XYZ file of C-alpha atoms in Angstrom:
352
model
C -45.727 10.957 -3.502
C -45.575 14.161 -1.355
C -44.334 12.181 1.886
C -41.648 10.444 -0.315
C -40.570 14.200 -1.635
C -39.904 15.897 1.908
C -37.187 18.389 2.328
C -35.209 16.182 4.389
C -35.464 13.193 1.718
C -34.448 15.953 -0.708
C -31.259 17.145 1.498
C -30.480 13.430 1.729
C -30.795 13.097 -1.924
C -28.341 16.219 -2.509
C -25.667 15.283 0.057
C -25.820 11.654 -1.887
C -25.394 13.158 -4.976
C -22.733 15.571 -3.902
C -20.823 12.645 -2.409
C -20.470 10.300 -5.724
C -19.718 13.513 -7.682
C -17.241 14.295 -4.754
C -15.832 10.435 -5.185
C -15.519 10.041 -8.337
C -14.466 13.597 -10.039
C -12.551 15.883 -7.625
C -11.061 13.314 -5.188
C -8.933 11.805 -7.776
C -7.374 15.122 -9.014
C -6.910 16.209 -5.364
C -4.933 13.412 -3.854
C -2.089 15.631 -2.603
C -4.859 17.566 -0.508
C -6.350 14.071 0.474
C -3.259 13.329 1.916
C -2.443 15.926 3.812
C -6.026 16.024 5.245
C -5.410 12.705 6.450
C -1.671 12.888 7.440
C -3.170 16.249 9.341
C -5.639 14.172 11.029
C -2.708 11.283 12.349
C -0.551 14.203 13.553
C -3.285 16.552 15.615
C -2.649 14.187 18.728
C 0.958 14.872 18.705
C 0.005 18.853 18.509
C -2.589 18.327 21.225
C -0.104 16.943 23.452
C 2.911 19.338 22.904
C -0.252 22.399 23.758
C -1.365 20.477 27.238
C 2.140 19.208 27.977
C 4.074 22.329 27.622
C 1.296 24.828 27.243
C 2.526 25.963 23.905
C 0.443 28.195 21.503
C -1.167 25.917 18.585
C 1.353 27.881 15.860
C 3.982 26.774 18.079
C 2.941 23.184 18.789
C 2.238 22.849 14.846
C 5.616 24.460 13.907
C 7.250 21.849 15.768
C 5.469 18.777 14.647
C 6.014 19.972 10.883
C 9.475 20.253 11.125
C 9.742 17.117 12.917
C 8.156 15.296 10.272
C 10.025 16.865 7.405
C 13.181 16.222 8.824
C 12.202 12.439 9.652
C 10.633 12.387 6.556
C 13.831 13.664 4.938
C 16.559 11.871 6.341
C 14.470 8.587 5.866
C 13.900 9.362 2.291
C 17.574 10.340 1.575
C 19.090 7.356 3.171
C 16.432 5.130 1.317
C 17.622 6.864 -1.819
C 21.135 6.798 -0.980
C 21.686 3.267 -0.501
C 18.899 2.137 -3.170
C 21.083 4.388 -5.766
C 24.442 2.207 -4.669
C 22.821 -1.049 -4.936
C 20.920 -0.339 -7.904
C 24.273 0.627 -9.796
C 25.499 -2.649 -8.764
C 22.920 -4.809 -10.154
C 23.043 -2.646 -13.591
C 26.774 -3.522 -13.353
C 26.162 -7.097 -13.144
C 23.134 -7.393 -15.379
C 25.051 -8.926 -17.988
C 26.571 -11.901 -15.613
C 22.927 -12.353 -14.853
C 21.402 -12.420 -18.184
C 24.080 -14.731 -18.978
C 23.062 -16.973 -16.317
C 19.455 -17.001 -17.090
C 20.533 -17.617 -20.783
C 22.744 -20.866 -19.644
C 19.778 -22.088 -17.405
C 17.534 -21.815 -20.078
C 19.378 -23.491 -22.725
C 20.171 -26.337 -20.060
C 16.588 -26.792 -19.255
C 16.056 -27.081 -23.222
C 18.595 -29.638 -23.257
C 17.157 -31.524 -20.248
C 13.444 -31.490 -21.898
C 14.702 -32.507 -25.331
C 16.528 -35.645 -23.500
C 13.629 -36.277 -21.595
C 11.089 -35.707 -24.639
C 12.772 -38.376 -26.851
C 9.927 -40.923 -26.112
C 7.139 -38.816 -26.841
C 5.625 -38.033 -30.522
C 7.166 -35.235 -32.173
C 3.935 -33.413 -32.680
C 3.567 -32.729 -28.801
C 7.509 -32.043 -28.249
C 6.698 -29.364 -31.748
C 3.700 -27.946 -30.037
C 5.325 -27.620 -26.276
C 8.299 -26.001 -28.267
C 6.212 -23.578 -30.235
C 4.338 -22.463 -27.080
C 7.389 -22.397 -25.104
C 8.969 -20.164 -28.176
C 5.686 -18.032 -28.601
C 5.476 -17.483 -24.469
C 9.044 -16.134 -24.349
C 8.470 -14.086 -27.603
C 5.601 -12.285 -25.996
C 7.087 -11.744 -22.482
C 10.408 -10.060 -24.258
C 8.106 -7.811 -26.516
C 6.035 -6.409 -23.507
C 9.360 -5.957 -21.346
C 11.144 -3.972 -24.434
C 7.272 -2.010 -24.814
C 7.462 -1.514 -21.141
C 11.220 -0.295 -21.109
C 11.320 1.720 -24.341
C 12.550 5.309 -24.311
C 9.076 6.491 -24.362
C 8.157 5.305 -21.384
C 11.025 6.616 -19.693
C 10.823 9.793 -21.113
C 7.190 10.046 -19.814
C 8.643 9.004 -16.478
C 11.210 11.334 -16.310
C 8.835 14.387 -17.766
C 6.777 13.623 -14.943
C 9.181 14.352 -11.949
C 7.984 18.083 -11.870
C 4.573 17.345 -11.394
C 5.409 14.971 -8.739
C 7.774 17.423 -7.090
C 5.097 20.159 -7.776
C 2.568 17.540 -6.227
C 4.520 17.166 -3.516
C 5.683 20.388 -2.094
C 1.604 21.056 -2.723
C 1.317 18.143 -0.070
C 3.671 19.686 2.458
C 1.905 22.893 2.089
C -1.512 21.659 2.408
C -0.478 19.684 5.528
C 1.071 22.702 7.649
C -2.046 24.529 6.634
C -4.781 21.632 7.679
C -2.673 21.406 10.768
C -3.337 24.808 11.641
C -6.897 25.317 10.857
C -8.150 21.738 11.959
C -9.867 22.920 15.213
C -11.488 26.004 12.967
C -12.518 23.761 10.108
C -14.449 21.313 12.778
C -15.863 24.036 14.308
C -17.093 24.947 10.882
C -18.912 21.482 10.263
C -20.505 21.282 13.756
C -22.386 25.031 13.241
C -24.308 23.101 10.827
C -25.208 20.313 13.107
C -27.573 19.812 15.962
C -25.780 19.308 19.397
C -27.270 15.510 19.605
C -26.122 15.452 15.907
C -22.823 16.894 16.444
C -21.896 14.562 19.525
C -22.599 11.623 17.242
C -20.332 12.873 14.556
C -17.802 13.968 16.945
C -17.877 10.204 18.663
C -17.770 8.444 14.967
C -14.761 11.286 13.864
C -12.691 10.552 16.924
C -13.126 6.879 16.397
C -12.549 6.711 12.846
C -9.327 8.601 13.617
C -8.472 6.340 16.034
C -8.955 3.472 13.774
C -7.562 5.045 10.823
C -4.058 5.729 12.888
C -4.207 2.396 14.348
C -4.812 1.178 10.610
C -1.660 2.735 9.749
C 0.463 2.013 12.656
C -0.734 -1.940 12.020
C 0.215 -1.930 8.506
C 3.575 -0.066 9.296
C 4.644 -2.474 11.748
C 3.836 -5.427 9.697
C 5.852 -3.845 7.016
C 8.704 -3.270 9.597
C 8.777 -6.979 10.396
C 8.378 -7.810 6.663
C 11.400 -5.617 6.263
C 13.521 -6.916 9.102
C 13.200 -10.475 8.276
C 14.302 -9.949 4.442
C 17.306 -7.392 5.242
C 18.861 -10.086 8.412
C 17.947 -12.900 5.944
C 19.168 -12.044 2.607
C 22.521 -10.267 4.831
C 23.543 -13.636 5.187
C 22.351 -14.908 1.035
C 23.081 -12.201 -0.409
C 25.079 -9.627 1.212
C 25.676 -7.205 -1.710
C 22.188 -6.576 -3.144
C 20.158 -7.160 0.478
C 19.181 -3.957 1.130
C 17.952 -3.018 -2.148
C 15.872 -6.213 -2.769
C 14.290 -5.830 0.936
C 13.305 -2.434 0.106
C 11.533 -4.043 -3.068
C 10.211 -7.147 -1.147
C 8.961 -4.533 1.965
C 7.406 -1.891 -1.043
C 5.294 -5.085 -3.188
C 4.196 -6.102 0.191
C 1.796 -3.388 0.509
C 0.119 -4.750 -2.682
C -3.119 -6.783 -1.956
C -2.545 -10.723 -2.811
C 0.698 -10.227 -4.792
C 3.515 -10.141 -1.759
C 7.041 -10.818 -1.699
C 6.148 -14.437 -3.343
C 6.134 -12.524 -6.714
C 9.941 -12.034 -6.185
C 11.354 -14.651 -4.014
C 9.225 -17.435 -5.758
C 10.714 -16.964 -9.131
C 14.389 -16.080 -8.090
C 14.396 -19.285 -6.017
C 12.904 -21.407 -9.032
C 16.003 -19.860 -11.080
C 18.708 -21.138 -8.658
C 16.664 -24.476 -8.008
C 17.115 -25.337 -12.082
C 20.627 -23.424 -12.140
C 21.732 -26.378 -9.534
C 22.259 -23.730 -6.941
C 20.471 -26.121 -4.561
C 21.254 -24.441 -1.112
C 20.760 -20.840 -2.535
C 17.211 -21.999 -4.165
C 16.072 -23.501 -0.986
C 17.343 -20.592 1.528
C 15.235 -18.448 -0.863
C 12.427 -20.482 -0.881
C 12.278 -20.457 2.979
C 12.524 -16.953 3.180
C 9.567 -17.001 0.701
C 7.594 -19.396 2.948
C 8.685 -17.357 6.239
C 7.264 -14.185 5.013
C 4.173 -15.851 3.464
C 3.303 -17.012 6.788
C 4.064 -13.729 8.073
C 1.702 -12.248 5.706
C -1.095 -14.615 6.045
C -1.036 -14.770 10.231
C 0.346 -11.887 11.587
C -0.974 -9.144 9.671
C -4.711 -10.148 9.821
C -3.963 -10.678 13.558
C -2.200 -7.562 14.461
C -4.604 -5.033 12.283
C -7.922 -6.688 13.374
C -6.143 -5.866 17.150
C -5.318 -1.997 16.073
C -8.699 -1.210 14.205
C -10.706 -2.814 16.576
C -11.912 -6.095 14.435
C -11.535 -9.735 15.080
C -9.121 -11.339 12.887
C -11.587 -13.409 10.938
C -13.804 -10.303 10.226
C -10.222 -8.590 8.629
C -9.617 -11.594 6.816
C -13.041 -11.771 5.353
C -13.604 -7.930 5.002
C -9.903 -7.916 3.324
C -11.046 -11.038 0.984
C -14.206 -9.751 0.033
C -12.940 -6.193 -0.441
C -10.342 -7.484 -3.138
C -12.879 -9.907 -4.850
C -15.625 -6.798 -5.167
C -13.745 -3.758 -5.527
C -10.452 -4.928 -6.678
C -6.897 -3.965 -4.957
C -8.350 -0.778 -3.133
C -10.826 -3.192 -1.463
C -7.898 -4.797 0.766
C -8.055 -1.180 2.497
C -11.700 0.129 1.998
C -13.536 -3.904 2.882
C -12.237 -3.163 6.659
C -12.878 0.392 6.606
C -16.463 -0.174 5.883
C -16.926 -2.719 8.493
C -15.469 -0.227 11.142
C -17.761 2.726 9.387
C -20.639 0.329 10.214
C -19.355 -0.496 13.989
C -19.162 2.869 14.380
C -22.165 4.097 13.468
C -23.611 1.548 15.268
C -22.189 2.184 18.501
C -22.967 6.139 17.876
C -26.805 5.132 17.513
C -27.286 5.903 13.673
C -27.484 2.342 13.211
C -30.375 0.104 14.838
C -29.508 -3.425 14.591
C -30.971 -5.063 17.627
C -33.589 -7.308 16.499
C -34.501 -10.803 16.731
C -35.913 -13.282 14.234
């Protein structure tokens, strides 16, 4: 018992408990600070480049990088917001026509079903009709419940909170960029020289991998957006940008992807008799699905140092075990394991 309860084991247990408390209690309420720290680590190479290339002081380099980041982020956000609002207004103005089209298609489907079900027993027809009516009523009630005035009020009420969080993020990002070297030194002060070398190797490796992961995700999303926008510019030019942004945003959600938008949309037009439009949307959905299933694992694997197979397997297992966040956590666990093995913290050289 005395051998088990050594100082080293007690410290280790304390660190594990502190880490669990941090992950489950502190981390959820400090999202802006966490994102700011991650952003600072990603932007750190740019700061170092300016310091080394132009012999600038750290404060000047940080100021240039921070202002550039804010300007690019603000310009992109302003452009996207303006374009999205314009096309959203267009969609809202045409909403009555869309509803009429959906109603017409639904009545047409009902007529076809009635004609096709003449030879079926009355009980079967009644049961199918009842189930369909229940589904539509449930979907309508859920939609109304989601779009009720209380939810809209809550969303509008939370806007000041979102703005405050964003302001905290920007301030924290600037301060983290200034203090990263000092923070690194304060951590290394509590480590032995050999341990500090391993930690430095792991942190450098993880920083590189994290940057590669974000770069890969950005490149894939850029491909998805470009293909969607170019295709929809010919299919539905008036709302091409808005729908492309929606597809781009949904593509970040694991498993679901753009098929959740294009699939029902294509099916609707096929049922409505617009075969040309329905086929075009179905082809676009298939192309985006192929890009998501083939290009994404390969590109992400290349950028983060994993094979396409390892990336795909860890993403799939992560989603199955941890839910949506497993899409990100799965590959990161394997990366941390490989990095720790390279640093000599994990010994895996064995034979059976």
